[in-house]
Structure formats: C-alpha cells, structure tokens
Coordinates of C-alpha atoms in Angstrom, one line a residue:
M1 CA -14.9 1.1 15.7
E2 CA -13.6 4.1 17.6
V3 CA -10.6 5.9 15.0
K4 CA -7.5 6.3 18.6
L5 CA -6.1 8.7 15.7
D6 CA -6.1 12.0 17.2
T7 CA -8.2 13.9 14.5
S8 CA -8.1 16.9 16.1
K9 CA -4.0 18.0 14.3
K10 CA -3.8 18.5 10.4
Y11 CA -0.7 15.2 8.6
A12 CA 1.0 15.6 6.5
L13 CA 1.9 12.8 4.1
A14 CA 4.6 10.5 2.7
L15 CA 4.0 8.5 -0.5
E16 CA 6.3 6.5 -1.9
G17 CA 7.9 5.9 -4.4
G18 CA 6.4 2.5 -6.5
G19 CA 5.2 2.6 -10.3
A20 CA 1.9 0.4 -10.2
K21 CA 2.0 -0.3 -7.2
G22 CA 0.3 3.6 -6.3
A23 CA -3.1 2.5 -6.5
Y24 CA -3.0 1.5 -2.5
Q25 CA -2.1 4.8 -1.8
I26 CA -5.5 5.4 -3.6
G27 CA -7.3 3.0 -1.1
A28 CA -5.6 4.8 2.3
W29 CA -6.4 8.1 1.4
R30 CA -10.4 6.7 1.0
A31 CA -10.1 5.4 4.9
M32 CA -8.3 9.0 6.1
R33 CA -11.2 10.9 4.2
E34 CA -13.3 8.6 5.3
A35 CA -12.2 8.8 9.1
G36 CA -11.7 12.5 9.4
V37 CA -8.6 13.1 9.5
D38 CA -7.2 16.6 8.1
I39 CA -4.5 17.5 5.7
A40 CA -2.3 19.8 4.9
A41 CA 0.6 18.5 3.1
V42 CA 1.1 15.7 0.8
A43 CA 4.7 14.7 -0.4
G44 CA 5.4 12.6 -2.9
T45 CA 7.9 10.4 -4.7
S46 CA 7.3 9.5 -8.4
V47 CA 4.2 7.2 -8.5
G48 CA 3.6 8.8 -4.6
A49 CA 4.2 12.8 -6.4
L50 CA 1.3 11.7 -9.1
N51 CA -1.2 10.9 -6.2
G52 CA 0.1 13.6 -4.1
A53 CA -1.7 16.0 -6.5
L54 CA -4.7 14.1 -6.7
I55 CA -4.6 14.7 -3.3
A56 CA -3.9 17.6 -3.6
M57 CA -7.0 18.5 -6.3
D58 CA -8.7 16.6 -2.9
D59 CA -11.5 14.6 -6.2
Y60 CA -10.7 11.5 -4.6
D61 CA -13.7 10.3 -7.8
K62 CA -10.9 10.8 -10.1
A63 CA -8.7 9.4 -9.1
Y64 CA -10.4 6.1 -7.9
D65 CA -12.1 6.8 -11.4
A66 CA -7.7 6.3 -12.7
W67 CA -7.0 3.4 -10.7
N68 CA -9.8 1.8 -11.7
T69 CA -9.2 1.6 -14.6
I70 CA -5.7 1.8 -15.4
R71 CA -4.4 0.2 -19.0
F72 CA 0.1 -0.7 -19.4
S73 CA -0.6 1.7 -22.7
Q74 CA -1.6 4.7 -20.2
V75 CA 1.4 4.4 -18.7
I76 CA 4.2 3.1 -21.3
D77 CA 3.9 2.9 -25.6
V78 CA 2.7 -1.3 -25.5
D79 CA 0.5 -3.2 -26.6
D80 CA -2.4 -4.1 -23.6
D81 CA -3.1 -7.7 -24.7
M82 CA 0.8 -8.4 -24.3
M83 CA 1.9 -6.4 -20.9
H84 CA -1.7 -9.0 -19.6
Q85 CA -0.3 -12.1 -21.0
L86 CA 3.7 -11.8 -19.9
F87 CA 2.4 -11.3 -15.6
H88 CA 0.2 -13.5 -16.4
G89 CA 2.3 -16.4 -17.9
R90 CA 0.5 -16.9 -20.3
I91 CA 3.9 -16.9 -23.7
S92 CA 3.2 -18.8 -27.1
V93 CA 5.2 -19.0 -30.0
Q94 CA 3.3 -15.7 -31.2
W95 CA 3.7 -13.9 -27.7
L96 CA 7.4 -14.0 -28.1
K97 CA 7.6 -12.3 -32.1
A98 CA 5.8 -8.8 -30.8
A99 CA 8.2 -9.3 -28.0
S100 CA 11.0 -9.9 -30.4
E101 CA 9.4 -6.7 -31.8
Q102 CA 8.8 -4.2 -28.6
L103 CA 12.2 -4.5 -27.2
K104 CA 13.6 -4.1 -30.7
Q105 CA 11.7 -0.9 -31.0
T106 CA 12.3 -0.2 -27.2
V107 CA 16.4 -0.3 -27.8
K108 CA 15.9 1.6 -30.7
N109 CA 13.7 4.6 -29.0
K110 CA 16.9 4.5 -25.8
G111 CA 14.5 3.1 -23.6
F112 CA 10.1 2.4 -23.2
D113 CA 8.4 5.7 -24.4
V114 CA 6.8 8.2 -21.9
S115 CA 4.3 10.2 -24.4
P116 CA 1.3 7.9 -23.2
L117 CA 2.0 8.5 -19.1
Y118 CA 2.4 12.5 -20.6
D119 CA -0.7 12.6 -22.5
W120 CA -2.0 11.2 -19.1
L121 CA -1.4 13.5 -16.7
R122 CA -2.5 15.8 -18.4
R123 CA -5.7 15.4 -18.7
L124 CA -5.6 13.6 -14.8
I125 CA -3.9 16.9 -13.4
D126 CA -6.1 20.2 -12.5
E127 CA -2.7 21.9 -11.8
D128 CA -4.8 25.5 -10.9
A129 CA -6.8 23.4 -8.7
V130 CA -3.2 22.3 -6.9
R131 CA -2.0 26.2 -7.3
A132 CA -5.4 27.5 -5.5
A133 CA -5.6 24.1 -2.8
D134 CA -5.4 24.6 0.9
R135 CA -2.8 21.2 1.4
E136 CA 0.7 21.3 0.1
L137 CA 2.2 19.3 -2.5
Y138 CA 6.2 19.2 -2.6
I139 CA 8.0 16.6 -5.4
V140 CA 10.8 14.6 -4.8
T141 CA 13.2 13.5 -8.0
V142 CA 16.2 14.3 -9.5
S143 CA 18.3 16.8 -11.7
L144 CA 20.3 14.4 -14.3
T145 CA 21.9 18.4 -15.5
D146 CA 22.1 20.0 -11.6
R147 CA 23.5 16.8 -10.7
K148 CA 21.2 17.6 -7.0
E149 CA 17.8 15.5 -5.9
L150 CA 15.3 18.4 -5.9
Q151 CA 12.0 18.6 -3.4
L152 CA 10.1 21.3 -5.1
R153 CA 7.2 22.8 -3.8
A154 CA 4.4 23.2 -6.2
K155 CA 3.2 26.1 -6.1
D156 CA 6.6 27.7 -6.7
L157 CA 6.8 26.0 -10.0
A158 CA 6.4 28.2 -12.9
P159 CA 3.2 28.4 -14.1
G160 CA 2.1 25.0 -16.5
T161 CA 5.3 23.0 -15.6
L162 CA 4.1 21.3 -12.8
V163 CA 2.8 18.5 -15.1
D164 CA 6.8 18.5 -16.4
M165 CA 8.1 17.8 -12.6
L166 CA 5.3 15.0 -12.3
L167 CA 7.3 13.9 -14.9
A168 CA 10.7 14.1 -13.7
S169 CA 10.0 12.7 -10.5
A170 CA 9.0 9.3 -12.1
Y171 CA 11.1 9.8 -14.5
L172 CA 12.3 5.2 -14.4
P173 CA 15.7 3.8 -16.4
V174 CA 13.8 2.1 -18.4
F175 CA 12.5 4.8 -19.5
K176 CA 12.9 6.6 -22.5
N177 CA 14.3 9.5 -21.0
E178 CA 12.9 13.1 -22.4
P179 CA 14.0 16.9 -21.7
L180 CA 11.9 18.1 -20.3
G181 CA 12.4 22.9 -20.1
G182 CA 15.6 22.4 -21.1
K183 CA 16.6 19.9 -18.4
R184 CA 17.8 15.9 -17.7
Y185 CA 15.6 13.9 -14.6
A186 CA 15.8 10.6 -13.3
D187 CA 12.8 8.7 -11.8
G188 CA 12.9 10.6 -7.4
G189 CA 13.0 6.9 -5.6
F190 CA 16.8 7.3 -6.7
A191 CA 17.3 9.9 -3.9
D192 CA 14.5 9.9 -1.8
A193 CA 11.6 7.0 -2.3
L194 CA 9.8 7.4 1.1
P195 CA 9.8 11.4 0.7
I196 CA 9.5 12.4 4.7
R197 CA 12.5 14.5 4.9
V198 CA 11.4 17.0 2.9
L199 CA 7.9 17.4 5.4
V200 CA 10.2 17.3 8.0
K201 CA 12.5 20.0 7.1
N202 CA 8.8 22.3 6.2
G203 CA 8.2 21.8 9.7
Y204 CA 5.0 19.9 9.8
T205 CA 5.0 17.6 12.9
D206 CA 1.9 14.8 12.2
I207 CA 3.8 12.6 8.9
I208 CA 2.2 9.6 7.9
A209 CA 3.6 7.3 5.7
V210 CA 2.6 5.3 3.3
R211 CA 4.6 2.8 2.0
L212 CA 4.6 0.2 -1.3
Y213 CA 8.2 -1.6 -0.9
G214 CA 8.9 -0.5 -4.2
Y215 CA 11.6 0.9 -5.6
G216 CA 15.2 3.5 -4.8
V217 CA 16.9 4.6 -2.1
T218 CA 14.3 4.2 1.6
R219 CA 17.0 7.8 3.7
R220 CA 17.0 7.3 7.4
V221 CA 15.6 10.5 8.7
R222 CA 15.8 12.0 12.9
I223 CA 12.3 13.3 13.8
P224 CA 12.2 15.6 15.9
A225 CA 11.6 15.1 19.6
G226 CA 7.4 15.9 20.3
S227 CA 7.2 14.1 15.8
K228 CA 5.5 11.2 15.3
V229 CA 5.6 9.3 12.1
H230 CA 2.3 6.9 11.7
M231 CA 2.7 3.7 8.8
V232 CA 0.8 2.1 6.2
A233 CA 2.3 -0.9 5.6
P234 CA 1.5 -3.4 3.0
L235 CA 1.9 -6.8 4.4
E236 CA 1.3 -8.5 0.7
D237 CA 2.5 -8.4 -2.4
L238 CA 1.2 -5.9 -4.6
G239 CA 2.4 -7.2 -8.1
G240 CA 5.3 -5.1 -10.3
I241 CA 5.9 -2.2 -10.8
L242 CA 4.4 -1.8 -14.2
E243 CA 1.5 -3.9 -13.5
F244 CA -0.7 -1.4 -14.8
E245 CA -4.0 -4.3 -14.8
P246 CA -7.3 -2.6 -13.6
E247 CA -7.6 -5.9 -11.6
Q248 CA -4.5 -6.1 -9.6
S249 CA -5.0 -2.1 -8.6
R250 CA -8.7 -2.5 -7.8
R251 CA -6.3 -5.1 -5.3
N252 CA -4.1 -3.0 -4.0
M253 CA -6.8 -0.1 -3.7
V254 CA -8.8 -2.4 -0.8
L255 CA -6.0 -3.2 0.4
G256 CA -4.1 -0.2 0.6
Y257 CA -8.0 1.2 2.9
Y258 CA -8.7 -2.1 5.1
D259 CA -4.2 -1.4 5.9
T260 CA -5.7 2.9 6.7
L261 CA -8.1 1.1 9.3
R262 CA -5.4 -1.1 10.4
M263 CA -3.9 2.3 11.9
L264 CA -6.6 4.2 11.9
C265 CA -8.7 2.5 14.6
G266 CA -5.7 -0.6 15.9
L267 CA -6.8 -2.9 14.5
K268 CA -5.2 -5.8 14.9
G269 CA -4.5 -9.5 12.1
T270 CA -1.6 -10.2 9.4
R271 CA -4.4 -11.2 6.9
W272 CA -7.6 -10.2 8.1
Y273 CA -9.5 -6.8 10.3
F274 CA -9.9 -6.8 14.3
D275 CA -12.2 -4.6 15.4
A276 CA -10.6 -6.5 19.0
R277 CA -13.2 -6.3 22.3
W278 CA -12.0 -10.1 24.0
D279 CA -9.0 -8.8 27.4
E280 CA -7.1 -11.4 27.8
K281 CA -9.6 -14.1 30.5
R282 CA -11.7 -14.0 27.6
A283 CA -8.8 -14.5 24.4
Y284 CA -7.2 -17.0 27.6
E285 CA -10.3 -19.1 27.9
F286 CA -11.3 -19.0 23.8
T287 CA -7.7 -20.8 23.1
A288 CA -7.3 -22.7 25.6
G289 CA -10.8 -24.0 25.0
V290 CA -10.1 -25.2 21.3
T291 CA -6.4 -26.0 22.5
A292 CA -8.0 -28.5 24.9
D293 CA -10.7 -29.6 22.9
Y294 CA -7.9 -30.9 19.6
L295 CA -5.5 -32.4 22.5
R296 CA -9.0 -34.1 23.0
Q297 CA -10.4 -35.6 20.2
E298 CA -6.7 -36.8 19.3
G299 CA -7.5 -38.7 23.0
R300 CA -4.4 -36.9 24.7
T301 CA -3.9 -35.7 27.9
V302 CA -2.3 -32.9 29.5
T303 CA -1.4 -30.9 32.3
L304 CA -2.6 -27.0 33.0
R305 CA 1.0 -26.7 33.9
Q306 CA 1.6 -28.6 30.5
L307 CA -1.4 -26.9 28.4
N308 CA 0.5 -23.0 29.7
E309 CA 3.8 -24.1 29.8
R310 CA 4.4 -25.7 26.7
V311 CA 1.8 -26.4 24.5
L312 CA 0.2 -23.1 24.3
P313 CA 3.9 -22.2 23.1
D314 CA 4.2 -24.1 20.7
L315 CA 0.4 -22.8 19.2
A316 CA 2.3 -19.2 19.8
R317 CA 5.2 -20.1 17.9
S318 CA 3.8 -22.1 14.5
L319 CA 1.1 -19.0 14.1
G320 CA 4.2 -16.9 14.1
V321 CA 2.4 -14.7 17.2
R322 CA 6.2 -14.0 19.0
S323 CA 5.2 -11.2 20.9
G324 CA 2.3 -10.1 22.6
D325 CA -0.3 -11.6 25.2
Y326 CA -3.0 -14.0 24.7
R327 CA -5.5 -12.0 22.6
D328 CA -2.5 -11.3 19.6
L329 CA -2.6 -14.9 19.7
A330 CA -6.9 -15.0 19.9
V331 CA -6.7 -13.3 16.1
A332 CA -4.0 -15.4 15.5
L333 CA -5.7 -18.5 16.0
L334 CA -9.6 -16.6 14.8
E335 CA -7.2 -15.6 10.6
T336 CA -6.6 -18.8 10.4
G337 CA -10.8 -20.4 10.4
G338 CA -11.2 -16.5 8.6
D339 CA -8.5 -19.0 5.9
R340 CA -10.6 -22.5 6.6
T341 CA -14.4 -21.0 5.9
G342 CA -13.6 -18.9 3.0
Q343 CA -14.9 -15.5 5.3
D344 CA -15.3 -12.6 3.2
R345 CA -11.9 -11.5 4.7
W346 CA -12.3 -7.7 3.1
R347 CA -14.0 -6.8 5.9
V348 CA -13.9 -5.8 9.8
Y349 CA -14.5 -8.6 12.6
T350 CA -14.9 -8.5 16.5
E351 CA -13.2 -11.5 17.9
D352 CA -16.7 -12.9 18.9
E353 CA -18.4 -12.6 15.3
M354 CA -15.0 -14.0 13.9
A355 CA -16.0 -17.7 16.1
A356 CA -19.9 -17.3 15.2
A357 CA -18.3 -16.1 11.6
A358 CA -17.2 -19.9 11.6
G359 CA -20.6 -21.4 12.0
E360 CA -20.8 -25.0 12.7
Y361 CA -16.9 -25.5 11.8
P362 CA -15.4 -27.2 14.8
M363 CA -12.6 -24.6 16.1
A364 CA -10.6 -27.2 17.7
E365 CA -9.7 -27.8 13.8
L366 CA -8.4 -25.1 13.1
L367 CA -5.7 -26.6 14.8
S368 CA -5.0 -29.8 12.3

C-alpha cells in the first residue's frame, strides 16, 4: 500500500469541534504519524483544540490513553452509570428519579459543572511542551465579554493560561459558564467549527482538515491559488457529542485511523477499505461474471447489450454507485461480500483478497 500524499511537504491540521467525537482525530493522527506526515501547525476548535495541544506536544501515547479510558465524569460532574444508561436506552424508574435530581442541580448551577474537565486538562496538557514544540498551535474561541471571535496562538498566551483557553474553546451552552481570567467565553464552534481560516491567514498552504460533524458554524474559506485542503471525514455516525465512553471512543479512533488511510493512500470503498489494484477490464469481468451467474441461477438470459445497457446500470443504482467506472462498481459489490460473509472490517484489502475471503460463499448470492 503506497502513500499518495506528498510527505516531502509540511502540513497544517484543522481539527473540528465535536465533543466526544474527538477520539476520531486521534485515530487520524496515528495514521499520519505512521505515514510520515510532517505536521507544522495545528488549529483546533473545542475538542479539536484539546487534541491539537496533544499533537503539538507530540505525545501520542498520552492522547491514546486519555481517549481509551475517557468517562463522562472526567468531563462533567455526573454519574457515569446514569449517563451510560441514558445513551444505551436502559431507563428505569430509579434512573428517572436520579436524573430528576441531577437536572435540578444542573438548573440550579445554571449548567453542568465542568470542573472535572478543567482538572483533567491540567493533568493532561503540558504547557511547557506546547510552548517548546516546533509545531504551532492555534485555538479558536469566542469572547462573550468582548463580543468577538478569538484566534489565539498558544505561544503568545500569558504563561499559565493555556489550559484556561482550551477550556474557553470548549464552553458549550449546557456547561456552567465560569469566568476565566475575568472574562467569559463560549465554544469556538459558534464562530468557526472547522478552523481552516486561521491556517490560511497564517500562510499555511497544505492543510489536512479532520471533520467530526459535531455542531457550530462551518465558515466558508477562500483557498488561495497554490494551496490545497485534504479532507478526512467520517461516513458513519460517531455518536453523541457528550457520549464520553471508552467503547465508543475506541471505535472512533479505529474509524479515524482507517478513514485517514483512505485519504493518504487513495483507498476505495465507503464501509470497507480497498487498496484497489484491478484495472477497469478486470473489474468489468468480475462484475459482469457475478451478474451473469446470478441471472443464470434465476433462469434468466440476457444479451450482452442488455447486460451492459440495462442490467449493470441497474446494479450500479442499487448499490449507490452514481459515478466512477467499473472499478468502483466492483468495489461496491465486494463491500456487499464483506458485509454478508462477516469478514474482519478493520483491515485493508485488495479486490482479490476480499473475493478470496468470501471462501465458498457463492459470489452470485451477493445480488440476491
């Protein structure tokens, strides 16, 4: 598998806000590290700013451990079991009573107490390491006091205030809003959820943006001539923005890793990951052969013209392949094979490997 991205260049990362979905970005970072992507700067909003600080520190193990063991109570002052039951639909009379008391306390406090998040950040983030890093870190937040968006360079902040500004970037409306350094802040997502603008403004021309589809305003950005933005984005639901659970985070890290490999190496597939090697002729032979076998089993005969002009276009529509060529259609058919035969999803396949992995499963059955 070959990395298609030019790793001789330096790249800047734009990390979108999205709360608990942020584990996805750590998986993305792992793929970039393994591919040798040279990261010169990171801009983050909300959880993207937190992850950006970890990337600036270049401490992947700490980042992985943090997300691998994340709990609701590390972020907000709630009971972990109660929140777990909420997200998994296990609501009982006892749960309703406990939730009612929690809600009363939250209303009384004017929002969820995020002092656990502040304490967690203080343990997690090494400000000295961020300041000494070769990588720049930019934090996006909104100053309610000054009524304006802030794009903060971490190395320009007053000593001892980095964690405060990371928290400022993550102040959701449901959180109890305490002043930081005498000012009040709101989540940076209200100004710029995906902070590409600050990177363009500071002269970075090669940008990798990692999306979470969390919340907030995604600003349109004019990309200068000669610049390029490479996008990594999930095609699956990453869970809720407050779903701070280890199992969900682990899944999101794996998904972020493979989705980033898709971008880095030009992998094909939407649910699976293919290092596609077939030319269009081989892909056509496979797809037409499987289709013809299926039609024979159904007792139907078609001419070659009917196969090419009606049957295969119908197959493409049924598989959601709206563009591309027969290589894309073959991959979509092989993805159906992976779904039906229970193969290990978390690996990269060639087309031949997936076809072989189906074993004795009749490939024509993929169309039934």
